Short mmCIF file of C-alpha atoms in Angstrom, two decimals:
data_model
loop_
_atom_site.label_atom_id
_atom_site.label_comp_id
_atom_site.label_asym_id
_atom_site.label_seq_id
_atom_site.Cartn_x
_atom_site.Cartn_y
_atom_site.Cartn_z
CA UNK A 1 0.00 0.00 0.00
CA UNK A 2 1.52 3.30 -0.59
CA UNK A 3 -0.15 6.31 0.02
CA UNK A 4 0.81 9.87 -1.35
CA UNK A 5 -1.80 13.34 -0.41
CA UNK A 6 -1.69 16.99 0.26
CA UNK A 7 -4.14 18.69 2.49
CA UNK A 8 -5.97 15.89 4.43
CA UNK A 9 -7.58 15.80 7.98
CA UNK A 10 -7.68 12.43 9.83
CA UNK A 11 -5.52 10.05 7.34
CA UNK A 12 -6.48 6.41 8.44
CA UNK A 13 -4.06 4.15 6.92
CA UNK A 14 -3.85 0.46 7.34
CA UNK A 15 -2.71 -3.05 5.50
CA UNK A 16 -5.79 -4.43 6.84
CA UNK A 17 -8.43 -1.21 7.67
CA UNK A 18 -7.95 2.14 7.69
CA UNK A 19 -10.39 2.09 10.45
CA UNK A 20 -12.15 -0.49 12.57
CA UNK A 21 -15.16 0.83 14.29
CA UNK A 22 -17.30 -2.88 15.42
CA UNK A 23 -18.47 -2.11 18.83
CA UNK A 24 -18.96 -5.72 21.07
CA UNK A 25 -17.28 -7.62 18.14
CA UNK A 26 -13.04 -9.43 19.00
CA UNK A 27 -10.59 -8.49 16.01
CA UNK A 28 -8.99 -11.70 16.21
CA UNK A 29 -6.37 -13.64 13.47
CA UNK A 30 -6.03 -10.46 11.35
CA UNK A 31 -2.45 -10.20 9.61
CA UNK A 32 -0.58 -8.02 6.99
CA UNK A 33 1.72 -9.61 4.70
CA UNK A 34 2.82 -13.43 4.93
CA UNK A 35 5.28 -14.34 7.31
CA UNK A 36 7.30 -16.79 5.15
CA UNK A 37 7.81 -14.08 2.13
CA UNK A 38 9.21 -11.12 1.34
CA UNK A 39 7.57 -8.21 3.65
CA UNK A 40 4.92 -5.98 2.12
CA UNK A 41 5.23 -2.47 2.95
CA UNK A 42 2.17 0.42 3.96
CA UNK A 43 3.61 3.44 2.90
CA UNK A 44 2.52 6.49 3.55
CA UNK A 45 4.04 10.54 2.52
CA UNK A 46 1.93 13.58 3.37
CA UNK A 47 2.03 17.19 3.13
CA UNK A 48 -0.77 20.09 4.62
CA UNK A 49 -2.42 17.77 7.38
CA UNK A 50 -3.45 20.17 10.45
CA UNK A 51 -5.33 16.81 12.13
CA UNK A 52 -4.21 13.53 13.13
CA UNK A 53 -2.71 10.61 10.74
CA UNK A 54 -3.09 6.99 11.96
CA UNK A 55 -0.90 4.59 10.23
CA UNK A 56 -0.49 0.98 10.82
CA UNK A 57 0.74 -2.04 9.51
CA UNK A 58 -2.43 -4.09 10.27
CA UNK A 59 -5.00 -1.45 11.26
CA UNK A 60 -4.35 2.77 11.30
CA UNK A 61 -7.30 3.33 13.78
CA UNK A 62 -8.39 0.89 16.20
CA UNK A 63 -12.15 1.96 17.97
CA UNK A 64 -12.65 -1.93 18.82
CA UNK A 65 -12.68 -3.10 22.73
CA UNK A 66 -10.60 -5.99 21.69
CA UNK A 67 -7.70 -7.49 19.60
CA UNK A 68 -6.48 -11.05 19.60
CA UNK A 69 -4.35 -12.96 17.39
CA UNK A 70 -3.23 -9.67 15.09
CA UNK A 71 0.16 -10.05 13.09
CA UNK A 72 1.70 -7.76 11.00
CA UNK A 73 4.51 -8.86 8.46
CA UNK A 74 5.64 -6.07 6.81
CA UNK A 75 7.02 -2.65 6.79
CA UNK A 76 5.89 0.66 7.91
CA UNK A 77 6.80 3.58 6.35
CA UNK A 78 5.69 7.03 7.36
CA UNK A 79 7.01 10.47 5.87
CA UNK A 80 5.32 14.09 6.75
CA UNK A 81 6.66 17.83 7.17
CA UNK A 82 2.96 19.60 8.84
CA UNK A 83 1.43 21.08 11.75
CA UNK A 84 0.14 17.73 12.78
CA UNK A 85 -0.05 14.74 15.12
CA UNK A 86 1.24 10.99 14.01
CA UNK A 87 0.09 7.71 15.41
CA UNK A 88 2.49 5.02 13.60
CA UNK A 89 2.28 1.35 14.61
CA UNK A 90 3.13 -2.18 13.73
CA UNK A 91 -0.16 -3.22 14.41
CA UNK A 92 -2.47 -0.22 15.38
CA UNK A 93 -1.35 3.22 15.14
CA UNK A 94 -4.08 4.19 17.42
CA UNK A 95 -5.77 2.14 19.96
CA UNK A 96 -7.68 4.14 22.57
CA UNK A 97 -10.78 2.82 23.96
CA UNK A 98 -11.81 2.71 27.40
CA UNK A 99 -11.40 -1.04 28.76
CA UNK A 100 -9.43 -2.41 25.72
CA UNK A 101 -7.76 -5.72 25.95
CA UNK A 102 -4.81 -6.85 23.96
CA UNK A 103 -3.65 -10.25 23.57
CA UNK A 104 -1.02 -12.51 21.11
CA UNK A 105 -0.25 -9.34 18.67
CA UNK A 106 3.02 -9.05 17.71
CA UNK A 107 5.27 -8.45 14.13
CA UNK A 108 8.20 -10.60 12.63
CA UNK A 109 9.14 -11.90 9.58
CA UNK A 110 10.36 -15.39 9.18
CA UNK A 111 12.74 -14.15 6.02
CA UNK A 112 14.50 -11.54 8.17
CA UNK A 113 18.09 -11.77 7.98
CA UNK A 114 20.81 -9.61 10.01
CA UNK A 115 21.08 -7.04 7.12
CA UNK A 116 17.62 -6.95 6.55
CA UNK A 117 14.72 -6.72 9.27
CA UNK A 118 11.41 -5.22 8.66
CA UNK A 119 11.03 -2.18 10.28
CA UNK A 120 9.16 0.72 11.20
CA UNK A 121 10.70 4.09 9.57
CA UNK A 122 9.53 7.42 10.50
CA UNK A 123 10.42 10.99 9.16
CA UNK A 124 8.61 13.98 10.82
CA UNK A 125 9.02 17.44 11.36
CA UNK A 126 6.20 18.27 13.10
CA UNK A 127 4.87 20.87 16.10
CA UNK A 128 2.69 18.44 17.84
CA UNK A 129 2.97 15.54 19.73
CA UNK A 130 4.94 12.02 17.50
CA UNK A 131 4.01 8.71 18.85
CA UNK A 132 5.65 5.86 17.12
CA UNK A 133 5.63 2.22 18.65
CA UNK A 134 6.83 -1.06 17.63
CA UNK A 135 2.77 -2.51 18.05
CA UNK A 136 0.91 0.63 18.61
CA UNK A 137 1.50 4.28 17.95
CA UNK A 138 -1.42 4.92 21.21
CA UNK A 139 -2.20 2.28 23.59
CA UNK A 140 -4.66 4.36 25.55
CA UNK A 141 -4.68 7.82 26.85
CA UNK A 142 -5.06 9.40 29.85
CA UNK A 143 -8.89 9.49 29.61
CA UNK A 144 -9.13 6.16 28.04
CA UNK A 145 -6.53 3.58 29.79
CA UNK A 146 -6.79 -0.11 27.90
CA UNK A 147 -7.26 -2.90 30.90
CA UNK A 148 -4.93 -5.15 30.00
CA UNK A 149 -2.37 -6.68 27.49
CA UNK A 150 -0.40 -9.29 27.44
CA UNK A 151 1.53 -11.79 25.09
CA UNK A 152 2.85 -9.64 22.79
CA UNK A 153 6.13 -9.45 21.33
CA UNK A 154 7.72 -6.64 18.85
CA UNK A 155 10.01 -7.74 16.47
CA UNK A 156 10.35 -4.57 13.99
CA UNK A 157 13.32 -2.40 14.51
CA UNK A 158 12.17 1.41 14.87
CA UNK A 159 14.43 4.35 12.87
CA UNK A 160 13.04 7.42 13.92
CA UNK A 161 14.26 11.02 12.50
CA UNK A 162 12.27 13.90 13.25
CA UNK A 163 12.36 16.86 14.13
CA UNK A 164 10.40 18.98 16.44
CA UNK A 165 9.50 22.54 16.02
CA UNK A 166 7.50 23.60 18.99
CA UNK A 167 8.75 23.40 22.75
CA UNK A 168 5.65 22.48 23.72
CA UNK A 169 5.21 19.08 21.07
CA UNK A 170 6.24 16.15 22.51
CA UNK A 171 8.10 12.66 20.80
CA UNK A 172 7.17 8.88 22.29
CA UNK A 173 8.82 5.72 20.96
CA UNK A 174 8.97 2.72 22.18
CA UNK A 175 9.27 -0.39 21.47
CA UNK A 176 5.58 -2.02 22.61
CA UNK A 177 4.00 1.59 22.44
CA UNK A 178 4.78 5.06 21.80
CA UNK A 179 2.26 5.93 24.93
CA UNK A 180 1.24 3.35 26.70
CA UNK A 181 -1.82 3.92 29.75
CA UNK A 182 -3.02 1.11 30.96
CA UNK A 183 -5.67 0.15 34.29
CA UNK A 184 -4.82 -2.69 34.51
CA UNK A 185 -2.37 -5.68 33.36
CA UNK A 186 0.60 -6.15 31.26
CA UNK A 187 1.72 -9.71 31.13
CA UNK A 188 4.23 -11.16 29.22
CA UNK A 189 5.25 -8.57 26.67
CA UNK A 190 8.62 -7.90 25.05
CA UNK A 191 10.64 -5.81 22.97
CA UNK A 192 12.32 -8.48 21.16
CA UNK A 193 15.98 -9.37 20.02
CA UNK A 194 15.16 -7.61 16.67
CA UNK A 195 13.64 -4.60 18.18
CA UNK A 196 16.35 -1.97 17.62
CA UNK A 197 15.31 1.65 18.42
CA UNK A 198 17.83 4.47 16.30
CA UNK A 199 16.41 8.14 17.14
CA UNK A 200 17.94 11.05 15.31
CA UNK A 201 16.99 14.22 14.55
CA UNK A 202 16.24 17.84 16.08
CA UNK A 203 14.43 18.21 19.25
CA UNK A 204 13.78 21.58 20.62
CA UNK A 205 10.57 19.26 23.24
CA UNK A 206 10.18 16.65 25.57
CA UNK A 207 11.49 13.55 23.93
CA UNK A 208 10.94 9.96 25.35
CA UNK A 209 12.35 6.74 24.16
CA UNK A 210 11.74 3.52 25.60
CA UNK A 211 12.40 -0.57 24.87
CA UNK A 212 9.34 -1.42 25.80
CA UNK A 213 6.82 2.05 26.26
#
């Protein structure tokens, strides 16, 4: 999937869904790309967004209660230079519904060698808040905390360069989630032994980088 626009609010972009909105229904056994081939990529460059973009490799905007048995495959690519807020995730770029539970989602691919991983790439210069994570961009917010996750494993390196241009935007990476709130649980979740983090760039804000969120 590649994706290319100019002047768009809310971009939902996903190698699944753009958006999943099924209220009292379990995503479960979604996946993006084939584990034993080459990785697909969801690619995605934009220019004059003043709103949000959601980018994932499985799903850009999650508004479901639950996800079980997600996989994503391939590469994410994100590119954009506006006055705007990024959600970019392996799996979800956005998850943030009140009571939420995660379980068995993860990313790998079985062809991965150690010159050539699939990975999550980011390039931003941006005034508002950049959350990039190796599953989810936004596991919850402060108003809307997920209640639990657990058994899930990132395998994506993450190659962040951005740049911020307000003191008062803020970057999270990390290797589970960018921003992670959660009520309850986290069981069993890891960053794993291909889940490099390299941050570079220009940051004039709060910047926080994490292996796991």
């Amino acid at each position: 999937i590649e994706t290319k626009l100019t002047v768009m609010k809310n971009l939902n972009v996903g190698g699944v869904a753009g958006v999943v909105n099924a209220s009292g229904v379990v995503i479960e056994n979604w996946q993006n790309g084939d584990p034993d081939a080459a990785p697909n990529s969801v690619t995605v460059n934009v220019a004059g967004n003043t709103a949000a973009n959601y980018v994932g490799g499985v799903i850009g905007n999650n508004k479901n209660k639950a996800l079980k048995n997600c996989h994503n495959h391939g590469n994410v690519s994100y590119t954009g230079a506006t006055d705007l807020t990024p959600y970019i995730g392996g799996v979800a770029g956005y998850s943030a519904v009140t009571g939420t539970t995660i379980e068995n989602c993860d990313n790998y691919n079985n062809t991965d060698t150690d010159d050539s991983h699939i990975a999550i790439t980011v390039n931003s210069t941006s005034s508002q808040w950049v959350y990039v994570g190796g599953l989810f961009g936004s596991l919850g917010t402060s108003k809307a905390a997920i209640s639990s996750i657990k058994d899930c494993t990132n395998n994506c390196a993450i190659n962040v360069d951005a740049t911020a241009i307000a003191t008062s935007s803020q970057h999270c990476i990390g290797g589970l989630a960018g921003l992670l709130e959660c009520s309850g649980t986290i069981t069993s979740c890891v960053n794993g032994v291909r889940g490099d983090i390299v941050v570079d760039g220009t940051y004039t804000c709060n910047t926080a980088v994490a292996g796991m969120a």
